[in-house]
Structures are given as structure tokens and as C-alpha cells.
Coordinates of C-alpha atoms in Angstrom, one line a residue:
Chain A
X1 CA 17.4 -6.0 -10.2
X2 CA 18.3 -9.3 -11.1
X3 CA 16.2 -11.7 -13.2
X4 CA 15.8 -15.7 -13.4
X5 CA 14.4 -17.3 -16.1
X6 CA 13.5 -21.0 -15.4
X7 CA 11.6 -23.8 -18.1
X8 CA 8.9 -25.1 -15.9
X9 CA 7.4 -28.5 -16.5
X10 CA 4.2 -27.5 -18.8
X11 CA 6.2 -25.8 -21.0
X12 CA 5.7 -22.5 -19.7
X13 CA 8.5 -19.9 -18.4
X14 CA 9.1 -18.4 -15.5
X15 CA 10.3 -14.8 -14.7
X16 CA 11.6 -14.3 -10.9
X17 CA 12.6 -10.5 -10.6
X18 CA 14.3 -9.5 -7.4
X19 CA 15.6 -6.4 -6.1
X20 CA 14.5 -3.0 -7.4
X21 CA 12.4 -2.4 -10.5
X22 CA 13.2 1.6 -11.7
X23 CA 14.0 3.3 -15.0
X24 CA 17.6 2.2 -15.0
X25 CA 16.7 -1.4 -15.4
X26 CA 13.6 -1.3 -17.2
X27 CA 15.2 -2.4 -20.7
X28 CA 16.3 -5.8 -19.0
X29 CA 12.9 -6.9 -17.7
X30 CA 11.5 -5.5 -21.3
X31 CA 13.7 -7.7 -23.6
X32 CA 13.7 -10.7 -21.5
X33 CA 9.8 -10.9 -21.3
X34 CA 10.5 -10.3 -25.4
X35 CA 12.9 -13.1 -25.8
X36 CA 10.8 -15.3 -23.7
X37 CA 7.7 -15.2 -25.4
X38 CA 9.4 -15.5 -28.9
X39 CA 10.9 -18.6 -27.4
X40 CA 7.7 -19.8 -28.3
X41 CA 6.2 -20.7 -24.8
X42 CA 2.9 -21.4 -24.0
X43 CA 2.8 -18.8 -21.1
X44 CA 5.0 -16.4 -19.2
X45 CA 4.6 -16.5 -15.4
X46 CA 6.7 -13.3 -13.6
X47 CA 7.2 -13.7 -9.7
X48 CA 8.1 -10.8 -7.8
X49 CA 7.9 -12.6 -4.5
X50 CA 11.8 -10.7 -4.6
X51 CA 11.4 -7.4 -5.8
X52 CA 11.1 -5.0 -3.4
X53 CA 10.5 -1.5 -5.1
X54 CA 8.8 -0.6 -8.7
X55 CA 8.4 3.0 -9.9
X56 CA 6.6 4.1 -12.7
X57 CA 8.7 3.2 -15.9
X58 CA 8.3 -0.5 -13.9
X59 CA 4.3 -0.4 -14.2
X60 CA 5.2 1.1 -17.9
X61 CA 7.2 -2.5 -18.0
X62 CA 4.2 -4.4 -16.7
X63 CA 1.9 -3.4 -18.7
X64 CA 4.1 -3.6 -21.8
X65 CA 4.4 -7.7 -20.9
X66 CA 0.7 -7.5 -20.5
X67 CA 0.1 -5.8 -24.0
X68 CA 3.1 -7.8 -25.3
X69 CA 0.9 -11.1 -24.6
X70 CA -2.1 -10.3 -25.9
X71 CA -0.5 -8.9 -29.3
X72 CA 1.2 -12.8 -29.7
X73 CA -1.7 -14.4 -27.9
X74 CA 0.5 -15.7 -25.0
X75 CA -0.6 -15.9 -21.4
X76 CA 1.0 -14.0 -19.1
X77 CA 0.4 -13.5 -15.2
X78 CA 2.0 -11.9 -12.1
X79 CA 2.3 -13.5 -8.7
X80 CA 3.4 -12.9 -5.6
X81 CA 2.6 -9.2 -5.9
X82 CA 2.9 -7.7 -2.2
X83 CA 4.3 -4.6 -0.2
X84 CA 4.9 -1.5 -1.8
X85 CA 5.1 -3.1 -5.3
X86 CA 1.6 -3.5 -4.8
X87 CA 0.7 -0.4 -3.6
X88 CA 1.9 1.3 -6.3
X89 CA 0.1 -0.9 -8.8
X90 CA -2.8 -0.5 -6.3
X91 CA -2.6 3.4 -6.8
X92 CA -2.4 3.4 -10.5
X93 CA -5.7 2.1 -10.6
X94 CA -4.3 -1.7 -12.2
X95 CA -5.6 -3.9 -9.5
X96 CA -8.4 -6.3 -11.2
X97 CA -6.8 -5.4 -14.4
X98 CA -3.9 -6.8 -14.8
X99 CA -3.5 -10.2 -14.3
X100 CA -2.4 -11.1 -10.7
X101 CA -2.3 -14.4 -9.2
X102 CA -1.7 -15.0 -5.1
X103 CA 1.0 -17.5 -5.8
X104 CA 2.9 -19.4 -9.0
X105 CA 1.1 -22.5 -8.2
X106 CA -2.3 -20.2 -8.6
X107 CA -0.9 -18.5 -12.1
X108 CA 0.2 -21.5 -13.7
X109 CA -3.7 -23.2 -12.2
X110 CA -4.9 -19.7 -14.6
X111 CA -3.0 -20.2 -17.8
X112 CA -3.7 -23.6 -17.9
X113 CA -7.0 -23.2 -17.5
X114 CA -6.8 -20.1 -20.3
X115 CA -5.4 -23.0 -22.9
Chain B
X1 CA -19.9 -26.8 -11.0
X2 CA -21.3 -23.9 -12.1
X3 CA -19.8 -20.1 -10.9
X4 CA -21.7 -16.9 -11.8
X5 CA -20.9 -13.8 -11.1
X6 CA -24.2 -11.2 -10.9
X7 CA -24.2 -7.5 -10.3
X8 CA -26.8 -5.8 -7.8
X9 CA -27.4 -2.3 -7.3
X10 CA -25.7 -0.8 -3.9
X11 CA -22.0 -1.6 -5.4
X12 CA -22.7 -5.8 -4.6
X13 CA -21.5 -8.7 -6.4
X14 CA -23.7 -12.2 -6.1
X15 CA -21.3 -15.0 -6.5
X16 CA -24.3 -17.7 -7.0
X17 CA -22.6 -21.5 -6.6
X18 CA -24.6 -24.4 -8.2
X19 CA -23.5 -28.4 -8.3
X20 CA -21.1 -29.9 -6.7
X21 CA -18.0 -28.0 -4.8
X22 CA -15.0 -30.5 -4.7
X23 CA -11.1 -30.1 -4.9
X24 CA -10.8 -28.5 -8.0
X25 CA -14.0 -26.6 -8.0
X26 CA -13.2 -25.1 -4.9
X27 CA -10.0 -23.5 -6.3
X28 CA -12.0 -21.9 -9.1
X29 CA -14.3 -20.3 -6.6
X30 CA -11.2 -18.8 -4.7
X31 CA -9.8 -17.4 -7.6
X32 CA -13.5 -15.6 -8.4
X33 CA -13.7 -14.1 -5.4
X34 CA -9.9 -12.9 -5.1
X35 CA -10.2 -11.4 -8.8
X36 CA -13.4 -9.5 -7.3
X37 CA -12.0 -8.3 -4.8
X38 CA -8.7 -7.1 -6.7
X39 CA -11.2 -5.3 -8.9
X40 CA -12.1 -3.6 -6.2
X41 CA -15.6 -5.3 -5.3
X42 CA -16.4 -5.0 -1.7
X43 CA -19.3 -6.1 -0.8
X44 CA -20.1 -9.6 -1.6
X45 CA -22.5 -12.4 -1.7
X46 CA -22.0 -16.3 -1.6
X47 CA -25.1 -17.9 -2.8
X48 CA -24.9 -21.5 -1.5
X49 CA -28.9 -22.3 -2.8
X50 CA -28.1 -24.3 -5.9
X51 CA -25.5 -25.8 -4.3
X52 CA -26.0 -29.9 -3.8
X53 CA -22.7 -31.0 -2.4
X54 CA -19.3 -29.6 -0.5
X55 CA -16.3 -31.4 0.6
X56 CA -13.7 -30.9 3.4
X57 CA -11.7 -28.5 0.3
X58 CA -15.3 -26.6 -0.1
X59 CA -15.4 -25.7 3.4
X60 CA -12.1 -24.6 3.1
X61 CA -12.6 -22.0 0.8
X62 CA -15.9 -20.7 2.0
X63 CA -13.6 -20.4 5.5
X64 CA -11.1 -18.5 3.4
X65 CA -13.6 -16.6 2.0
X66 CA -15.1 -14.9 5.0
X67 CA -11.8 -14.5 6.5
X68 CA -9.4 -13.6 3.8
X69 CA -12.8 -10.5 3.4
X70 CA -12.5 -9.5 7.1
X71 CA -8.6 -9.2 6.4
X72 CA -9.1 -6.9 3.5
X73 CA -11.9 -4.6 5.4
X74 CA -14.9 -5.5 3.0
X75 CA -17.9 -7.5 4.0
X76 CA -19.3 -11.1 3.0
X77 CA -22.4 -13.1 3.8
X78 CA -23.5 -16.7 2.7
X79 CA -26.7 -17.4 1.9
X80 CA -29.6 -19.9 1.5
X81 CA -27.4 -23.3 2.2
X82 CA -29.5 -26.5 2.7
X83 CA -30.0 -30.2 2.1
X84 CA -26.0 -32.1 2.3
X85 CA -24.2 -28.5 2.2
X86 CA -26.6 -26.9 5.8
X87 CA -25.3 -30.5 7.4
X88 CA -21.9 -30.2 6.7
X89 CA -22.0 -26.5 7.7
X90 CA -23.6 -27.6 10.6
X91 CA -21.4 -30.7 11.2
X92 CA -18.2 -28.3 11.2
X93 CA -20.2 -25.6 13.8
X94 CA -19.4 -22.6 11.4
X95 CA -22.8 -22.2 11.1
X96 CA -22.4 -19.8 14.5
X97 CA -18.9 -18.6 12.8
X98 CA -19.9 -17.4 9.5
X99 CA -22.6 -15.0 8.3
X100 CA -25.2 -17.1 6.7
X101 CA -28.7 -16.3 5.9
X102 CA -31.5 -18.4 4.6
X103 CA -32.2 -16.2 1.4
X104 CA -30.1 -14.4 -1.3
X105 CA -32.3 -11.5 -0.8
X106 CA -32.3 -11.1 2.6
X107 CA -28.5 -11.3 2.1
X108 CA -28.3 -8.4 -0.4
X109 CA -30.6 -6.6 1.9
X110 CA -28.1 -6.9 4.5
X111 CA -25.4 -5.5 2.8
X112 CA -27.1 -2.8 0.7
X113 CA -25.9 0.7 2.1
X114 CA -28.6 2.5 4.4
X115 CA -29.6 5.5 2.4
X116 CA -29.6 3.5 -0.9
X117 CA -33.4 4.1 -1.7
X118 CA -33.2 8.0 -0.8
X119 CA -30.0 9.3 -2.5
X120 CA -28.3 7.3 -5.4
X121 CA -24.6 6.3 -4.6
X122 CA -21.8 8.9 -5.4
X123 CA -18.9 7.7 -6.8
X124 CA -15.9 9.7 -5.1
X125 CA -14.8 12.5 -7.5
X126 CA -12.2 11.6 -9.7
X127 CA -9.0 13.2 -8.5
X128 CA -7.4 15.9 -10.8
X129 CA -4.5 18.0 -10.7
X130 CA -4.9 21.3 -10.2
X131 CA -3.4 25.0 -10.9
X132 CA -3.9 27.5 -8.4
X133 CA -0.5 29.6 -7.3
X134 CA -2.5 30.6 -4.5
X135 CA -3.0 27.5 -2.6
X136 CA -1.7 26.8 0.5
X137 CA 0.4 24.3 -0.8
X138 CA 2.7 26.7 -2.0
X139 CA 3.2 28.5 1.4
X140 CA 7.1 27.7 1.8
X141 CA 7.2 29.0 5.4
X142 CA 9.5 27.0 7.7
X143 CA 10.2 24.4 4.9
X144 CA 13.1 23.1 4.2
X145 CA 15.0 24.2 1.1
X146 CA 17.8 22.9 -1.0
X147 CA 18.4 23.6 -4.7
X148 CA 20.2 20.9 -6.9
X149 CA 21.9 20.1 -10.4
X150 CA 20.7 16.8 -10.9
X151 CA 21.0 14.0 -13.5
X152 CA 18.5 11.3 -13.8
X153 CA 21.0 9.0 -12.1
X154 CA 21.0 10.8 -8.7
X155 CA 17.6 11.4 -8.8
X156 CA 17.0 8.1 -6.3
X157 CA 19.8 9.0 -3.5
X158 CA 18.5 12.6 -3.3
X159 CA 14.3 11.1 -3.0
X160 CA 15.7 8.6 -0.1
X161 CA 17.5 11.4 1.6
X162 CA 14.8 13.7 1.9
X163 CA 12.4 10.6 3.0
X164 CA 14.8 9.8 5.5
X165 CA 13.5 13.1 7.4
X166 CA 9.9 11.7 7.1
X167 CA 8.8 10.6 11.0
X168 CA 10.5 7.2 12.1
X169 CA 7.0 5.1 12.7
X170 CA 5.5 5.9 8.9
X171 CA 4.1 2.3 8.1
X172 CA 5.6 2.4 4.4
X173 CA 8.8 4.4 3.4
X174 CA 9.4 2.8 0.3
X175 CA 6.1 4.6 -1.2
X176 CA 7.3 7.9 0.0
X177 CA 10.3 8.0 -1.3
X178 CA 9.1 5.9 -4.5
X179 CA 6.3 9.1 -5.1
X180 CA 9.5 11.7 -4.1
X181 CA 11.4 10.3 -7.0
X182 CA 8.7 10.3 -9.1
X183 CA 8.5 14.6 -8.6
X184 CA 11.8 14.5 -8.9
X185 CA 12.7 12.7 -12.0
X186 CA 9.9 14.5 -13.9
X187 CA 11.7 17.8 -13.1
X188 CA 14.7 16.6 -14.1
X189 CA 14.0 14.8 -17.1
X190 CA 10.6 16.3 -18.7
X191 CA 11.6 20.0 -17.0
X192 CA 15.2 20.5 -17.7
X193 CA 15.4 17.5 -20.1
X194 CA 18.5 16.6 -18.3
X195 CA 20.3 19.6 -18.6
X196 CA 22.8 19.3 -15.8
X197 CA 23.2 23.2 -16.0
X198 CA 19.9 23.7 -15.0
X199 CA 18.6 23.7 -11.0
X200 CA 15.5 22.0 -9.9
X201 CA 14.6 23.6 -6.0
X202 CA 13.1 21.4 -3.6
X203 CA 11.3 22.5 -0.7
X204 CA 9.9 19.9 2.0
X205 CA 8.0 19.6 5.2
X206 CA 7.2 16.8 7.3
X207 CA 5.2 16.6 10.7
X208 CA 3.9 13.1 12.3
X209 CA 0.6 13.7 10.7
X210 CA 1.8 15.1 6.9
X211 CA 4.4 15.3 4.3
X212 CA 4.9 18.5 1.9
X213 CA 6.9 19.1 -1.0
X214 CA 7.6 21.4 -3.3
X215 CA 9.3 21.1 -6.5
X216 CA 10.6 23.8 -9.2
X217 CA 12.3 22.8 -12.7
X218 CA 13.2 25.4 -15.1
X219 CA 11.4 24.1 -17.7
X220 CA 8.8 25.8 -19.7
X221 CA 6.4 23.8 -17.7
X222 CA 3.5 20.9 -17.7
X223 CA 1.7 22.3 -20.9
X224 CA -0.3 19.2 -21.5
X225 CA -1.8 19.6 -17.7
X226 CA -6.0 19.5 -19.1
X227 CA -5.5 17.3 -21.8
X228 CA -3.4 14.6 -18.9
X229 CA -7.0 15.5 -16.3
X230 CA -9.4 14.2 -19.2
X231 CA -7.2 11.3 -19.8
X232 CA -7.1 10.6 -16.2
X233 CA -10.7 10.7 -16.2
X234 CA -11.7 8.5 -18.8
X235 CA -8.9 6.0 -17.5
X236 CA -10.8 5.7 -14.2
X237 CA -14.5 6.1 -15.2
X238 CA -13.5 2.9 -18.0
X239 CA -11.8 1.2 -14.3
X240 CA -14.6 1.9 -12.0
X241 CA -17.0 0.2 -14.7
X242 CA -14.6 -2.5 -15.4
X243 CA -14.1 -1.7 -19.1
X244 CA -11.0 -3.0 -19.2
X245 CA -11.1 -2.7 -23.4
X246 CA -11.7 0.9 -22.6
X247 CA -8.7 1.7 -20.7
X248 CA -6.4 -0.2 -22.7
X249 CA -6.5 3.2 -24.2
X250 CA -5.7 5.0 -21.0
X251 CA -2.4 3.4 -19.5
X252 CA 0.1 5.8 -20.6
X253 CA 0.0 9.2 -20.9
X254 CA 2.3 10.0 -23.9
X255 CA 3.6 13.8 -25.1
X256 CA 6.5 14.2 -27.4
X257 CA 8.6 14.4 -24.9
X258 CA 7.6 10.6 -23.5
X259 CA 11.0 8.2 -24.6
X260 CA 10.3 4.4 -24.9
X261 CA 10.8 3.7 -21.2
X262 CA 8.8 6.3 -19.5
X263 CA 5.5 4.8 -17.6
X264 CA 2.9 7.5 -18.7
X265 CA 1.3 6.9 -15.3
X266 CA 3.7 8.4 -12.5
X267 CA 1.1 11.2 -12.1
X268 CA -1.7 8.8 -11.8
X269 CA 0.2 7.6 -8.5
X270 CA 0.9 10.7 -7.5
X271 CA -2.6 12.1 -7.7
X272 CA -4.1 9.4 -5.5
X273 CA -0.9 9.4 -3.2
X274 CA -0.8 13.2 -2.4
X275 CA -4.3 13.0 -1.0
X276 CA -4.3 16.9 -0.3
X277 CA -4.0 17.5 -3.7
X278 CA -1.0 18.2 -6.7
X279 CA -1.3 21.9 -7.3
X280 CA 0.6 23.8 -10.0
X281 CA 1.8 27.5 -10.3
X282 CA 0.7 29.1 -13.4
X283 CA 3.4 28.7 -15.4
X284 CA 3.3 24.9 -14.5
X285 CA 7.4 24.5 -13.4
X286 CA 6.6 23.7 -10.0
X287 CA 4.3 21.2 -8.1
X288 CA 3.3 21.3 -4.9
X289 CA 1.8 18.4 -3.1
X290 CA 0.4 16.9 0.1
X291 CA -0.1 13.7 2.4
X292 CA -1.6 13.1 5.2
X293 CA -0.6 10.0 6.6
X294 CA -3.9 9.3 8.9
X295 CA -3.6 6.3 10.2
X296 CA -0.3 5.4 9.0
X297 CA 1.4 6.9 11.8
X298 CA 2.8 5.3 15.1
X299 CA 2.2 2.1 13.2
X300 CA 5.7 -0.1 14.2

């Protein structure tokens, strides 16, 4: 797995995670999605247009980003959520519930609009 | 403009559109139908009556609409356009293109399942895992069989060798051998709590129409088995009613032996992935499961 972290223009970061999301790596995503919203941003954006596999300590990692927004009142949403990542998120029954966005562009449109 | 969303009997969403749908409105529509559908909505209706104006972006979206739904397999009709919005739909010629009717209700008619006024909907059951030694799950006849001393750290390699034997043509791989490891790790880790002394046996099976496995830890076994089905259940009866509040309480199934980095959902996965069922012996140290692919064979 390998993680970017890019300041986009509104202030808001975003997480690209490429590669393969599993129980060996899980820590990584964890604490950067950690440091990132005590950086004090207005809204975390993760794209996994790149990552090609998730198992279930990587939904356990999800939704601890997800819960980990609420708690400090950040936004956070997922894009570019395809192929077998999806299904798996599809099978836990987390479609519609977590948030989800098509594209970037689209999840940045949504935590604006949250603000 | 104004979006509202509306709920009608027969599992059907109104999406009712009112004012005027420009640039930016337009996006906001998308983005209510998409999060619809995600939540699993199927059956929708666009109501175009209060709607006074569309632009180039509007028709657009109502264009991605229809087709994005015949894409996913679910069904959408427009209803009761007139005035400036009829002329432009008219104008463009998708008024032969996409379903519209003149009334909302004719529209919810139209989609509203045939026996709806005899017998009320069923929900499918909610899937459970099961313990009965005797199912035919656990037949091992002409399967394959290995036994292993495995740490957590192999548990991967020996999930993508034993999906390598799936059949070639199987649409998605990565979710077999994703729900392989998932077995796997669980003997290994919550069975022999990564004890490398200890042996987990793996059994497997795989024809162009099914997979089968079999796995056996020597752990004193899935205690927690009825209180993880009532969990389960609550977690999907809160999703299927869209109480999201509710199932904050329901995302990850926790005993004491859960560590910090365990999901607490692989077996929610697995339940709806083996779709023959996840069957247990009695003493609950071995799982057996099933697929069948159906239509995800001979797909290249």
C-alpha cells in the first residue's frame, strides 16, 4: 500500500491509497487519516482510484475514518470506489452508508456543500 | 431548486424536482439519485411536474439518469413534464428515448411490483450462519486436502494459491481469494491465536459452476456463533430501513479476542459471499462454505 497526502486548494486534504489495503498495513492508513484530521483541515477526501484489494481489517479502517470524522466533526468522503474494493464494501452491507462519492471533483462538490 | 426525496409503498422512491434545473442544480440531482441508488433503491421515480425550467446541463443529467439506471439493472421513469421543460424534451427527441409519463401516479403504477395488492413484499431472509455437522457441506469426498502451520503473514500466498485452482474465466478472482483469506486468517489468528505449532486443514473443491471449502483450526471454536447471528440481524434490519444511527452500533463484531485492527465484519462478507451457506461443526473449529458462481462464469 502506499499513501499520498496532498493540501488541495480549499483547504481540505487528500488521501490517495494505492496498492493493496490488508491487515498488515492497516495501522498506516489509520494514523495518517489521524494525523490529517488533527492537522486541522476542513475535510479529508480518500481516493482509492489505486487500490486494488481491501479485506476486512481495511473496511474496519474505513469505517474508523468515518467514525473518526464525526467524533471531531470533520468531513470525510471516499471516491473512486470500484472493482473488488467495492464489492466487498458492497457485501458488508456499507453501500449508502458510508460516504461515497463517484469522483474527487464530486466529494470535494459534497463537503463543501456540508460546510 | 427544490429536491425531495418521498417513499412509496412497493420498495419506490419519488424524486419530485420543483424550480429551475440549471448547472449547479443539476449536479445536486445527480448526486440524489446516485446516493439512492448506493443505498440500494431500485426502483425510481423522476417527477418533472413542478418543474418550470431545464437547461442543456438538466437534460444531461436526466440522460444520465435513465442510463447510468439501465447500467445498474434497476428501473426509472419520468413523469408529468410540461410547459418550457415538455419543449425542450421534445426539442432534444428524448421524449421517444426516455420513459416518460404524464402523471406521477401513473408512474408509480408502472413500477409497483404485480402481486403488490395480494401478498405484502418479503424482504429476503436475512442470511445466518449455521451449525449442522451434517450438511452436505462437510462431505469432503474428492476434495482437495492440505494441512498447514501457518502464521498470519502467509495467510495471503496460501488464499491466492488455492484460488489459483478456481476455473480460469471466473469474472472476479480478487474476491475469491480476498473471502479465502478471510477463512483463513480467522483460523489462524482467532483459532490457534497464532500458534505456529498448531495445524489448520484445508479442504477445497472447485467446478465451473461452484467453489467449496473447508477449513479446521484447533481452536476451541466460534463460541460467540448466536450472539454474532443477532448482531448480524439487527445490523441489516437497521440497513434495509436506512437507520444508519442504528447500525452505528452494528459495524464490528467485537469478542475478547478482537485486537485493535481486526474489521469485526469479515463474516458479514462471508455470509453473503458463500451464497450456499457458512455451516459449522458442533464444536465450531471448522467452517464449511459454498458459492455458486451463476452467472459469473465464461465471463472473459
Amino acid at each position: 500500500m502506499e499513501l499520498k497526502r496532498k493540501r488541495l486548494d480549499n483547504g481540505m486534504w487528500l488521501l490517495s491509497v494505492a496498492g493493496e489495503m490488508d491487515l498488515y498495513n492497516v495501522p498506516e492508513f489509520k494514523s495518517a487519516v489521524n494525523d490529517l484530521l488533527e492537522a486541522g483541515a476542513p475535510g479529508l477526501i480518500s481516493d482509492f482510484g489505486e487500490l486494488t484489494y481491501i479485506d476486512s481489517s481495511g473496511i474496519g479502517a474505513l469505517l474508523y475514518a468515518f467514525s473518526q470524522g464525526k467524533t471531531r466533526n470533520r468531513g470525510i468522503c471516499f471516491a473512486n470506489v470500484t472493482g473488488s474494493v467495492r464489492t466487498v464494501i458492497e457485501l458488508t452491507s456499507l453501500l449508502g452508508f458510508l460516504p461515497i462519492e463517484e469522483s474527487v471533483d464530486a466529494a470535494i462538490a459534497r463537503l463543501e456543500e456540508a460546510t | 431548486m427544490t429536491i425531495d426525496v418521498d417513499e412509496r409503498p412497493g420498495d419506490i422512491r419519488v424524486v419530485a424536482l420543483g424550480g429551475d434545473m440549471d448547472l449547479y442544480a443539476s449536479n445536486s440531482v445527480k448526486e440524489t439519485v446516485v446516493r439512492l441508488w448506493e443505498a440500494g433503491v431500485r426502483n425510481l421515480v423522476v417527477d418533472l411536474s413542478h418543474l418550470d425550467y431545464v437547461d442543456s446541463s438538466g437534460i444531461g443529467v436526466l440522460l444520465y439518469v435513465y442510463s447510468a439506471s439501465q447500467k445498474r439493472g434497476n428501473r426509472v421513469i419520468f413523469a408529468g413534464p410540461h410547459g418550457a421543460v415538455w419543449k425542450v424534451i421534445e426539442l432534444t427527441k428524448l421524449n421517444g428515448f426516455l420513459p416518460v409519463v404524464e402523471t406521477l401516479e401513473e408512474a408509480v403504477e408502472a413500477l409497483r411490483p404485480v402481486d403488490d395488492e395480494t401478498t405484502p413484499r418479503r424482504e429476503p431472509a436475512i442470511r445466518q450462519l449455521q451449525v449442522n455437522p451434517d450438511s452436505p457441506l462437510f462431505d469432503t469426498r474428492s476434495m482437495y486436502h492440505k494441512a498447514f502451520n501457518l502464521d498470519i503473514s502467509q495467510v495471503r500466498r496460501l488464499a491466492n494459491l488455492i484460488a489459483q485452482k478456481a476455473p480460469p474465466h471466473l469474472r472476479d478472482i480478487n474476491i475469491l481469494e480476498q473471502q479465502i483469506s478471510e477463512l483463513l486468517k480467522n483460523a489462524v489468528k482467532h483459532g490457534n491465536r497464532n500458534d505456529p505449532r498448531k495445524t489448520v486443514k484445508v479442504w477445497f473443491l472447485f467446478t465451473s459452476e461452484s467453489a467449496r471449502l473447508i477449513v479446521e483450526d484447533e481452536g476451541d471454536g466460534f463460541g460467540e456463533l448466536e450472539a454474532w447471528n443477532e448482531f448480524y440481524r439487527r445490523k441489516i434490519q437497521a440497513y434495509r430501513s436506512q437507520d444508519f444511527e442504528a447500525m452505528m452500533n452494528y459495524l464490528s463484531f467485537r469478542t475478547d479476542r478482537s485486537t485493535e485492527h481486526d474489521g469485526g465484519n469479515a463474516m458479514m462478507a462471508a455470509v453473503e459471499y458463500w451464497n450456499e451457506g457458512v455451516v459449522f461443526n458442533e464444536a465450531r473449529n471448522t467452517v464449511a462454505v459454498m458459492r455458486s458462481f451463476g452467472d459469473e462464469r465464461n465471463v472473459v
